[in-house]
XYZ file of C-alpha atoms in Angstrom:
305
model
C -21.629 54.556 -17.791
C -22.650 53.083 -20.661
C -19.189 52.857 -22.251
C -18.390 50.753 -19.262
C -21.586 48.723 -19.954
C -20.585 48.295 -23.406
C -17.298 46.776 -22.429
C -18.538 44.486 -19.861
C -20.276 43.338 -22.310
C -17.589 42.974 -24.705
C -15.526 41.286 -22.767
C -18.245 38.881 -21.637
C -18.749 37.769 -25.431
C -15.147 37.362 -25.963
C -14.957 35.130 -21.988
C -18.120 32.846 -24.000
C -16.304 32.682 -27.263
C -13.390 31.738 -25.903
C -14.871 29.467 -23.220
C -16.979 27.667 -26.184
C -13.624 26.940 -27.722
C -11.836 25.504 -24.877
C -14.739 22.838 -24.511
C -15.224 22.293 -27.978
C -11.660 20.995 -28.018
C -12.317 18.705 -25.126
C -15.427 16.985 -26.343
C -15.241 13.131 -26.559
C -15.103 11.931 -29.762
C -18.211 9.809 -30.944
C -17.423 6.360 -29.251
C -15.726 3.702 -30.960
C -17.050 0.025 -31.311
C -16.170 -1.411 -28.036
C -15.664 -5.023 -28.857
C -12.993 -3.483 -31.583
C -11.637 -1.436 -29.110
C -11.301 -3.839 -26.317
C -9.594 -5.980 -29.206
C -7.057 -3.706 -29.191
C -6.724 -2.814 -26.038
C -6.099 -6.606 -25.028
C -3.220 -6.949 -27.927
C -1.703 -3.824 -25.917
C -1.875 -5.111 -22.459
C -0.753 -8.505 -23.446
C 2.025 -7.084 -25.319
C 2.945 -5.006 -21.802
C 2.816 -7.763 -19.954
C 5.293 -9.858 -21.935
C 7.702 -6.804 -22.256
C 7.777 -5.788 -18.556
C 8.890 -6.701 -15.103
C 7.683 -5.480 -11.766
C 9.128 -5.017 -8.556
C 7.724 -5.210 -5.085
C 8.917 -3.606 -2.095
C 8.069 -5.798 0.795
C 8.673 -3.082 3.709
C 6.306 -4.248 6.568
C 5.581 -1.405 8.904
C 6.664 1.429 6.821
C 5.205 3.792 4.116
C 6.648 1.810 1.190
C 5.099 -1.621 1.911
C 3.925 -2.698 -0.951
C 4.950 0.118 -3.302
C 5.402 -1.636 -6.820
C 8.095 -0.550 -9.796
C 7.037 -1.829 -13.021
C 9.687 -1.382 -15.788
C 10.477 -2.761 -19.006
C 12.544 -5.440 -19.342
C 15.980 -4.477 -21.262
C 16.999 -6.078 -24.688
C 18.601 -9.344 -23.467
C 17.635 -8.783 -19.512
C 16.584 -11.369 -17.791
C 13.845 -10.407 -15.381
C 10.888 -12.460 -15.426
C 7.918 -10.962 -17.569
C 4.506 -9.984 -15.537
C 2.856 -12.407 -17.836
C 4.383 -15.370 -15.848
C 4.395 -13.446 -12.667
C 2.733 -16.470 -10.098
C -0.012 -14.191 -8.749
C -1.334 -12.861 -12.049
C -4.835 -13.839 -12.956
C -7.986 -12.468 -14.403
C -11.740 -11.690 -14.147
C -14.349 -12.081 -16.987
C -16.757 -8.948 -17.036
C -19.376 -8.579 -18.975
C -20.426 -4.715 -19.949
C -22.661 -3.119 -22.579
C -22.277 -6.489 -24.543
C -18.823 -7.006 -24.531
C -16.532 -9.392 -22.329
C -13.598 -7.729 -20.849
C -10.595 -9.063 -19.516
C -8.944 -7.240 -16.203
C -5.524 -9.041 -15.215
C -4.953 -8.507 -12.185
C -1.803 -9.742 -9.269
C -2.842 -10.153 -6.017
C 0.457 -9.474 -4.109
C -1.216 -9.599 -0.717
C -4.601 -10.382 -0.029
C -4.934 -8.643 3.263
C -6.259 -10.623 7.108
C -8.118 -13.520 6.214
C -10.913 -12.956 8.625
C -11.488 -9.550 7.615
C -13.748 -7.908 5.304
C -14.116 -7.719 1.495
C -15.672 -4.616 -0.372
C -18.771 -4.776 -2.530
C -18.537 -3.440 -5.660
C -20.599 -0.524 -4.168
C -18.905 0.199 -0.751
C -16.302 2.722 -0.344
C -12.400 2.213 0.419
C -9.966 3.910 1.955
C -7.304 3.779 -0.506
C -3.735 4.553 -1.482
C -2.591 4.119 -5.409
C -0.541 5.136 -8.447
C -1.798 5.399 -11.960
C -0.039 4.904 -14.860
C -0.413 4.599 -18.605
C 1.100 1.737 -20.478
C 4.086 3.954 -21.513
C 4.303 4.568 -17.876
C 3.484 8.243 -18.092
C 1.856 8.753 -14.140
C -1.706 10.650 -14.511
C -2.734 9.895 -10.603
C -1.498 9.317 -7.618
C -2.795 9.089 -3.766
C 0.216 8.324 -1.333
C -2.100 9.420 2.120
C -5.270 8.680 1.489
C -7.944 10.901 3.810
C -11.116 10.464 1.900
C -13.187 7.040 1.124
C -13.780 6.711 -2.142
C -16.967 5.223 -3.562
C -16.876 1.780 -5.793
C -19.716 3.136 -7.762
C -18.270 6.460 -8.173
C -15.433 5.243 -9.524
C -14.051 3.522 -13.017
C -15.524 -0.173 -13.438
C -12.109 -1.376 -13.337
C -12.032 -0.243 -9.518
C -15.233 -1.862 -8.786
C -14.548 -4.948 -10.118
C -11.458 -5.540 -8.726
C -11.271 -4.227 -5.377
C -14.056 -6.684 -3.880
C -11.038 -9.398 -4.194
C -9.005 -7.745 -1.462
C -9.642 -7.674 2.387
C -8.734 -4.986 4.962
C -5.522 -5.388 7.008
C -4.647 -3.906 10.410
C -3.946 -0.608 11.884
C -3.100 1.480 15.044
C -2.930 5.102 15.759
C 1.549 6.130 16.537
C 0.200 8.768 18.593
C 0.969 11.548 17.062
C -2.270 11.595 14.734
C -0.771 9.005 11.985
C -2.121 5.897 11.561
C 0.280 2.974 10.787
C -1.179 0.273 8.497
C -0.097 -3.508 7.968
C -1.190 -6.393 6.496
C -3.713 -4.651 4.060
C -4.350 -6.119 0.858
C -2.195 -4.643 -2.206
C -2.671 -5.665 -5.812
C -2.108 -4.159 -9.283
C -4.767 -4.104 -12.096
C -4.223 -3.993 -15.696
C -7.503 -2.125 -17.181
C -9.013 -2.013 -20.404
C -10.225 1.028 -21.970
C -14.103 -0.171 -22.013
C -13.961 -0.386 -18.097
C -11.402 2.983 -17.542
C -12.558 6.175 -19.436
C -12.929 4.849 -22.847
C -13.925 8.091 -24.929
C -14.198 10.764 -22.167
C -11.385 13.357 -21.929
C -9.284 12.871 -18.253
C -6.281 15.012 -17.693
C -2.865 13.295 -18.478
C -5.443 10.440 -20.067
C -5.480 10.410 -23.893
C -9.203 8.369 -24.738
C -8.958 4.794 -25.712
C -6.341 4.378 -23.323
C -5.853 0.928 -20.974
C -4.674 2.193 -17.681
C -2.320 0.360 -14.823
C -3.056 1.141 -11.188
C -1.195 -0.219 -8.015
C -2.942 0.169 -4.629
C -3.473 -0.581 -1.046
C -6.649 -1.430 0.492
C -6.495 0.167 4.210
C -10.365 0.346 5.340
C -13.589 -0.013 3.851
C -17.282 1.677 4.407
C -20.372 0.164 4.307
C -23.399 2.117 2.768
C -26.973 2.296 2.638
C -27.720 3.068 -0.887
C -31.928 2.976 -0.525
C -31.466 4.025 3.495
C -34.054 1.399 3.940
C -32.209 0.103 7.300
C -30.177 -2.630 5.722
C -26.579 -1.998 4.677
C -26.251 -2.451 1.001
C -23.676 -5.608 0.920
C -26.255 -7.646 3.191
C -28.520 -6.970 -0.008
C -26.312 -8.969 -1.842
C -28.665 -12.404 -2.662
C -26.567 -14.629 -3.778
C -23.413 -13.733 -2.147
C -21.098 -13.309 -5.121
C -19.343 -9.783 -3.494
C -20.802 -7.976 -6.057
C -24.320 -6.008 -6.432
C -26.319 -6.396 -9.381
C -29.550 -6.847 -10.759
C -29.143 -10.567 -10.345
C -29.769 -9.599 -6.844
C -33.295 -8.862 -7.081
C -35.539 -10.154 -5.010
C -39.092 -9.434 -6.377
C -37.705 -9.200 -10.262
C -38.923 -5.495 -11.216
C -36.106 -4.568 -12.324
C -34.091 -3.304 -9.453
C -31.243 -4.453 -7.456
C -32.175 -4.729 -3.603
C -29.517 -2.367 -2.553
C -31.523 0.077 -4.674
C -34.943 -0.877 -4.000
C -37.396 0.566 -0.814
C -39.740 -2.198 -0.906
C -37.119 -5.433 -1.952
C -40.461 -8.329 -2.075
C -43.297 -5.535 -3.592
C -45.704 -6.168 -0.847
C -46.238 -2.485 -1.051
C -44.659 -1.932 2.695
C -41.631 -0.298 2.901
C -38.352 -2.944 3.995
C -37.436 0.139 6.680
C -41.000 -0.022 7.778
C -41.387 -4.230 7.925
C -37.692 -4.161 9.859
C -38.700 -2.664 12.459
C -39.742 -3.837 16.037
C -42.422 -2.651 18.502
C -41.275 0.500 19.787
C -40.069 1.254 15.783
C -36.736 0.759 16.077
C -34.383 -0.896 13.227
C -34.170 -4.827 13.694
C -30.806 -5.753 13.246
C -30.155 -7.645 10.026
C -28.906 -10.632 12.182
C -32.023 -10.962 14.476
C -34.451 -9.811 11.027
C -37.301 -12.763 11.802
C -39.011 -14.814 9.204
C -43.429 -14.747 8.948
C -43.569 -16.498 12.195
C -41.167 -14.784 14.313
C -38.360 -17.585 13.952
C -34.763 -15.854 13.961
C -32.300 -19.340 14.892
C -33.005 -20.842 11.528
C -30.085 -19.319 9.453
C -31.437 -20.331 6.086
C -34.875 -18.804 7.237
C -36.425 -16.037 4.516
C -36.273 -12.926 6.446
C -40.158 -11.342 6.620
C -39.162 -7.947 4.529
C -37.959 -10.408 1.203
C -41.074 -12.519 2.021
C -44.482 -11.169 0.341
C -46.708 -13.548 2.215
C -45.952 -12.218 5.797
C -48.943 -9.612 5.058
């Protein structure tokens, strides 16, 4: 018996040792300078945009809709570069000092009347990933699962809230066929993709390419105080951060329980006489008005106590 111990235990050691060594070789390196990096990483992406055509299959109805090839362009071809592609354009984001650049073509912006994404919601999906030698690392053909905007890399946040929904309808046999949807490809820099940290098929440092499809979105309650997070959004930009704070402590509405520090909870000053939630439409101001639409609903307003 306690030859048996004695190699459990051996083996144990030798499973730590060896499991020590595995991470050890998989710890990100100490960060770089970002505004360096992203210097880089912009002379990369420009260069990959000059050097490289795409191509769009426009397939309404199908699978393919949308799908995008993006190749480089052949010594003396002729296909027109990304870089003067019509629907090519940018955002400005600021993050941990640094302004990045995300290029990004809006090939189809989805229904017009329908929704957006916060940076915060979650989407339903599909998309490829690729490096910019066009190695694939990820892809998601069928989406099933949302996926959270602030689970995910800021790239995905940042852009996605530029898209709308489409349309879809169940074939019957427990597929759903989607049209219309918005479809775009991003061109990410490092400092808003993985930057240092180790991914699988990612080396660090690495600007990434994704092409997706924006099927469905989900709204979320990040504080659960009764009021969906992208009505939290004050002034209306698509995007939740601490500029949307209402009583300036320090955090974001979406994130807050008590969004004017009267020391009532929102859920609690939403809430009508039998205690049920208030719609955010019908939310009244201090005097019970609800028809004024610029009115200051009574949980953002201090003075209703």
């Amino acid at each position: 018996m306690n030859r048996i111990k004695a190699f459990l235990f051996t083996l144990l050691i030798t499973g730590l040792i060896v499991s020590c060594g595995k991470d050890d070789d998989r710890k990100p390196e100490p960060p770089r300078d970002r505004g360096v990096q992203n210097t880089a990483d912009m002379i990369a992406i420009e260069e990959f945009l000059e050097t490289h055509y795409i191509t769009v299959i426009n397939n309404p109805g199908f699978q393919d809709d949308m799908d995008v090839v993006i190749e480089k362009i052949p010594e003396g071809g002729t296909q027109t570069p990304i870089k003067q592609h019509p629907d090519l354009t940018h955002r400005l984001v600021t993050y941990s000092d640094v302004e990045y650049k995300i290029y990004y073509i809006k090939l189809r912006e989805g229904v017009a009347e329908n929704p957006s994404p916060t940076n915060v919601d979650a989407v339903l999906a599909s998309y490829r990933g690729t490096l910019l030698d066009g190695s694939q690392f990820d892809y998601m053909d069928i989406p099933s699962t949302m996926l959270r905007l602030d689970n995910v890399i800021l790239g995905w946040s940042e852009i996605f809230p530029q898209f709308k929904t489409g349309t879809y309808a169940s074939n019957g046999d427990g597929t759903i066929n989607f049209s219309d949807f918005g479809a775009g490809v991003m061109f990410v820099p490092s400092g808003l993709g993985y930057f240092n940290l180790f991914q699988p098929g990612i080396p660090t440092y690495s600007p990434l390419v994704f092409s997706f499809k924006l099927y469905e979105i989900e709204r979320i309650d990040h504080d659960n105080d009764g009021i969906p997070s992208y009505l939290e959004d004050i002034n209306g930009d698509g995007y939740l951060t601490i500029e949307d704070d209402t009583d300036g402590d320090g955090i974001p509405d979406y994130r807050d329980i008590d969004d004017d520090a009267d020391g009532r909870m929102t859920r609690d000053e939403i809430k009508d006489a039998e205690g049920n939630i208030i719609p955010y439409a019908d939310i009244p101001d201090c005097s019970g008005n609800t028809t004024n639409p610029d009115r200051l609903r009574k949980h953002l307003d201090p003075n209703c106590n």
